[in-house]
Structures are given as structure tokens and as C-alpha cells.
Amino acid sequence: FSIRINRTKSSAKIRYEKHKLIMDIRNPFDGVLWIHSGTLQSTKEEDLHGYGMKSMQRVVDKYNGYLAYFKEDKEFILQIVLICIETI
């Protein structure tokens, strides 16, 4: 399914496929990605920005998934895959 957020061109697509939860989140972005020591750096001046990405990375690590982010055609794209293994 696909949702529209805040009446902008942001979108989130989520699907389940072969024991994987796959998320693709896109936001308008026409800037530069600042990466330091392999970590995306916030360009916002307030102190509390950038913790969302760290939190998402912890969840991804917990579920043996992966997270990728990049800029493409004036969009910031975040892709997350979580491995869903059933246990009994």
C-alpha cells in the first residue's frame, strides 16, 4: 500500500515479501547528504535532530535487516528491510 503524508510529495510504501518487511520512504530533498564516519549527519541546527535515524538503525540491527539512504532526483530515499522469522 502507499500513503501520502502531510499533503506533500512524501510517500511511504510498505510490503511483505518472502519473510521480509520492506519499506520505501521518500521525501522531497534538494540538498547535500552529510555523512561522517558512515553516519548520516543532520543539517538542522537544533541539538535533538538525527536521533530518529539512530533509532531506526537499532531496530534494523535487532531484526537482522538493513537500512539504506540516498538522494535521487531531488528526493531523500530511505529503504528499510526487516527479516521476519517466525519462532515456535
mmCIF file with all atom_site columns, C-alpha atoms in Angstrom:
data_model
loop_
_atom_site.group_PDB
_atom_site.id
_atom_site.type_symbol
_atom_site.label_atom_id
_atom_site.label_alt_id
_atom_site.label_comp_id
_atom_site.label_asym_id
_atom_site.label_entity_id
_atom_site.label_seq_id
_atom_site.pdbx_PDB_ins_code
_atom_site.Cartn_x
_atom_site.Cartn_y
_atom_site.Cartn_z
_atom_site.occupancy
_atom_site.B_iso_or_equiv
_atom_site.pdbx_formal_charge
_atom_site.auth_seq_id
_atom_site.auth_comp_id
_atom_site.auth_asym_id
_atom_site.auth_atom_id
_atom_site.pdbx_PDB_model_num
ATOM 1  C CA . PHE A 1 1  ? 0.000  0.000   0.000  1.00 0.00 ? 1  PHE A CA 1
ATOM 2  C CA . SER A 1 2  ? 1.040  3.605   -0.326 1.00 0.00 ? 2  SER A CA 1
ATOM 3  C CA . ILE A 1 3  ? 0.227  6.593   1.876  1.00 0.00 ? 3  ILE A CA 1
ATOM 4  C CA . ARG A 1 4  ? 0.526  10.340  1.439  1.00 0.00 ? 4  ARG A CA 1
ATOM 5  C CA . ILE A 1 5  ? 1.917  12.339  4.349  1.00 0.00 ? 5  ILE A CA 1
ATOM 6  C CA . ASN A 1 6  ? 1.115  15.968  5.241  1.00 0.00 ? 6  ASN A CA 1
ATOM 7  C CA . ARG A 1 7  ? -0.253 16.735  1.779  1.00 0.00 ? 7  ARG A CA 1
ATOM 8  C CA . THR A 1 8  ? 3.254  16.855  0.386  1.00 0.00 ? 8  THR A CA 1
ATOM 9  C CA . LYS A 1 9  ? 5.025  14.701  -2.135 1.00 0.00 ? 9  LYS A CA 1
ATOM 10 C CA . SER A 1 10 ? 6.319  12.489  0.695  1.00 0.00 ? 10 SER A CA 1
ATOM 11 C CA . SER A 1 11 ? 5.373  8.849   0.425  1.00 0.00 ? 11 SER A CA 1
ATOM 12 C CA . ALA A 1 12 ? 5.809  5.572   2.243  1.00 0.00 ? 12 ALA A CA 1
ATOM 13 C CA . LYS A 1 13 ? 5.378  2.172   0.640  1.00 0.00 ? 13 LYS A CA 1
ATOM 14 C CA . ILE A 1 14 ? 5.358  -0.947  2.774  1.00 0.00 ? 14 ILE A CA 1
ATOM 15 C CA . ARG A 1 15 ? 5.112  -4.531  1.593  1.00 0.00 ? 15 ARG A CA 1
ATOM 16 C CA . TYR A 1 16 ? 5.703  -8.028  2.941  1.00 0.00 ? 16 TYR A CA 1
ATOM 17 C CA . GLU A 1 17 ? 7.517  -10.466 0.700  1.00 0.00 ? 17 GLU A CA 1
ATOM 18 C CA . LYS A 1 18 ? 9.253  -13.795 1.434  1.00 0.00 ? 18 LYS A CA 1
ATOM 19 C CA . HIS A 1 19 ? 9.669  -13.248 5.200  1.00 0.00 ? 19 HIS A CA 1
ATOM 20 C CA . LYS A 1 20 ? 10.766 -9.634  4.715  1.00 0.00 ? 20 LYS A CA 1
ATOM 21 C CA . LEU A 1 21 ? 9.023  -6.398  5.618  1.00 0.00 ? 21 LEU A CA 1
ATOM 22 C CA . ILE A 1 22 ? 10.186 -3.884  3.005  1.00 0.00 ? 22 ILE A CA 1
ATOM 23 C CA . MET A 1 23 ? 9.730  -0.129  3.482  1.00 0.00 ? 23 MET A CA 1
ATOM 24 C CA . ASP A 1 24 ? 10.479 2.640   0.998  1.00 0.00 ? 24 ASP A CA 1
ATOM 25 C CA . ILE A 1 25 ? 10.099 6.190   2.354  1.00 0.00 ? 25 ILE A CA 1
ATOM 26 C CA . ARG A 1 26 ? 10.627 9.235   0.122  1.00 0.00 ? 26 ARG A CA 1
ATOM 27 C CA . ASN A 1 27 ? 10.733 12.949  0.938  1.00 0.00 ? 27 ASN A CA 1
ATOM 28 C CA . PRO A 1 28 ? 11.414 15.956  -1.261 1.00 0.00 ? 28 PRO A CA 1
ATOM 29 C CA . PHE A 1 29 ? 15.057 16.979  -0.766 1.00 0.00 ? 29 PHE A CA 1
ATOM 30 C CA . ASP A 1 30 ? 17.263 19.258  -2.792 1.00 0.00 ? 30 ASP A CA 1
ATOM 31 C CA . GLY A 1 31 ? 20.344 19.459  -0.618 1.00 0.00 ? 31 GLY A CA 1
ATOM 32 C CA . VAL A 1 32 ? 23.524 17.559  0.159  1.00 0.00 ? 32 VAL A CA 1
ATOM 33 C CA . LEU A 1 33 ? 23.692 14.440  2.330  1.00 0.00 ? 33 LEU A CA 1
ATOM 34 C CA . TRP A 1 34 ? 26.327 14.935  5.014  1.00 0.00 ? 34 TRP A CA 1
ATOM 35 C CA . ILE A 1 35 ? 27.881 11.624  6.021  1.00 0.00 ? 35 ILE A CA 1
ATOM 36 C CA . HIS A 1 36 ? 30.612 11.378  8.667  1.00 0.00 ? 36 HIS A CA 1
ATOM 37 C CA . SER A 1 37 ? 32.199 8.048   9.653  1.00 0.00 ? 37 SER A CA 1
ATOM 38 C CA . GLY A 1 38 ? 29.445 6.200   7.795  1.00 0.00 ? 38 GLY A CA 1
ATOM 39 C CA . THR A 1 39 ? 26.663 8.023   9.660  1.00 0.00 ? 39 THR A CA 1
ATOM 40 C CA . LEU A 1 40 ? 24.187 10.460  8.154  1.00 0.00 ? 40 LEU A CA 1
ATOM 41 C CA . GLN A 1 41 ? 24.538 13.860  9.848  1.00 0.00 ? 41 GLN A CA 1
ATOM 42 C CA . SER A 1 42 ? 21.620 16.199  10.410 1.00 0.00 ? 42 SER A CA 1
ATOM 43 C CA . THR A 1 43 ? 21.922 19.657  8.880  1.00 0.00 ? 43 THR A CA 1
ATOM 44 C CA . LYS A 1 44 ? 19.380 21.089  11.334 1.00 0.00 ? 44 LYS A CA 1
ATOM 45 C CA . GLU A 1 45 ? 20.792 23.388  13.981 1.00 0.00 ? 45 GLU A CA 1
ATOM 46 C CA . GLU A 1 46 ? 18.771 22.092  16.940 1.00 0.00 ? 46 GLU A CA 1
ATOM 47 C CA . ASP A 1 47 ? 20.532 19.567  19.188 1.00 0.00 ? 47 ASP A CA 1
ATOM 48 C CA . LEU A 1 48 ? 17.877 16.842  19.142 1.00 0.00 ? 48 LEU A CA 1
ATOM 49 C CA . HIS A 1 49 ? 17.924 16.035  15.423 1.00 0.00 ? 49 HIS A CA 1
ATOM 50 C CA . GLY A 1 50 ? 19.402 12.868  13.972 1.00 0.00 ? 50 GLY A CA 1
ATOM 51 C CA . TYR A 1 51 ? 18.203 10.521  16.718 1.00 0.00 ? 51 TYR A CA 1
ATOM 52 C CA . GLY A 1 52 ? 15.465 9.078   14.502 1.00 0.00 ? 52 GLY A CA 1
ATOM 53 C CA . MET A 1 53 ? 17.982 7.516   12.138 1.00 0.00 ? 53 MET A CA 1
ATOM 54 C CA . LYS A 1 54 ? 19.909 6.043   15.090 1.00 0.00 ? 54 LYS A CA 1
ATOM 55 C CA . SER A 1 55 ? 16.699 4.559   16.490 1.00 0.00 ? 55 SER A CA 1
ATOM 56 C CA . MET A 1 56 ? 15.779 3.066   13.131 1.00 0.00 ? 56 MET A CA 1
ATOM 57 C CA . GLN A 1 57 ? 19.260 1.556   12.789 1.00 0.00 ? 57 GLN A CA 1
ATOM 58 C CA . ARG A 1 58 ? 18.886 -0.122  16.207 1.00 0.00 ? 58 ARG A CA 1
ATOM 59 C CA . VAL A 1 59 ? 15.576 -1.718  15.119 1.00 0.00 ? 59 VAL A CA 1
ATOM 60 C CA . VAL A 1 60 ? 17.119 -2.832  11.819 1.00 0.00 ? 60 VAL A CA 1
ATOM 61 C CA . ASP A 1 61 ? 20.050 -4.402  13.685 1.00 0.00 ? 61 ASP A CA 1
ATOM 62 C CA . LYS A 1 62 ? 17.689 -6.171  16.112 1.00 0.00 ? 62 LYS A CA 1
ATOM 63 C CA . TYR A 1 63 ? 15.790 -7.820  13.251 1.00 0.00 ? 63 TYR A CA 1
ATOM 64 C CA . ASN A 1 64 ? 18.868 -8.657  11.153 1.00 0.00 ? 64 ASN A CA 1
ATOM 65 C CA . GLY A 1 65 ? 17.758 -6.301  8.416  1.00 0.00 ? 65 GLY A CA 1
ATOM 66 C CA . TYR A 1 66 ? 19.379 -3.476  6.567  1.00 0.00 ? 66 TYR A CA 1
ATOM 67 C CA . LEU A 1 67 ? 18.868 0.219   6.025  1.00 0.00 ? 67 LEU A CA 1
ATOM 68 C CA . ALA A 1 68 ? 19.992 2.332   3.089  1.00 0.00 ? 68 ALA A CA 1
ATOM 69 C CA . TYR A 1 69 ? 19.549 6.021   2.345  1.00 0.00 ? 69 TYR A CA 1
ATOM 70 C CA . PHE A 1 70 ? 20.460 8.078   -0.668 1.00 0.00 ? 70 PHE A CA 1
ATOM 71 C CA . LYS A 1 71 ? 19.448 11.067  -2.748 1.00 0.00 ? 71 LYS A CA 1
ATOM 72 C CA . GLU A 1 72 ? 17.950 10.622  -6.191 1.00 0.00 ? 72 GLU A CA 1
ATOM 73 C CA . ASP A 1 73 ? 16.159 13.140  -8.422 1.00 0.00 ? 73 ASP A CA 1
ATOM 74 C CA . LYS A 1 74 ? 15.535 15.740  -5.669 1.00 0.00 ? 74 LYS A CA 1
ATOM 75 C CA . GLU A 1 75 ? 14.307 13.104  -3.199 1.00 0.00 ? 75 GLU A CA 1
ATOM 76 C CA . PHE A 1 76 ? 15.736 11.670  0.001  1.00 0.00 ? 76 PHE A CA 1
ATOM 77 C CA . ILE A 1 77 ? 15.061 7.938   -0.102 1.00 0.00 ? 77 ILE A CA 1
ATOM 78 C CA . LEU A 1 78 ? 15.158 5.660   2.924  1.00 0.00 ? 78 LEU A CA 1
ATOM 79 C CA . GLN A 1 79 ? 14.845 1.926   2.364  1.00 0.00 ? 79 GLN A CA 1
ATOM 80 C CA . ILE A 1 80 ? 14.486 -0.493  5.260  1.00 0.00 ? 80 ILE A CA 1
ATOM 81 C CA . VAL A 1 81 ? 14.221 -4.271  5.162  1.00 0.00 ? 81 VAL A CA 1
ATOM 82 C CA . LEU A 1 82 ? 13.393 -6.258  8.307  1.00 0.00 ? 82 LEU A CA 1
ATOM 83 C CA . ILE A 1 83 ? 13.747 -10.030 8.347  1.00 0.00 ? 83 ILE A CA 1
ATOM 84 C CA . CYS A 1 84 ? 10.620 -11.651 9.840  1.00 0.00 ? 84 CYS A CA 1
ATOM 85 C CA . ILE A 1 85 ? 11.377 -15.131 11.143 1.00 0.00 ? 85 ILE A CA 1
ATOM 86 C CA . GLU A 1 86 ? 8.638  -16.974 12.970 1.00 0.00 ? 86 GLU A CA 1
ATOM 87 C CA . THR A 1 87 ? 9.594  -18.897 16.082 1.00 0.00 ? 87 THR A CA 1
ATOM 88 C CA . ILE A 1 88 ? 7.545  -21.527 17.925 1.00 0.00 ? 88 ILE A CA 1
#
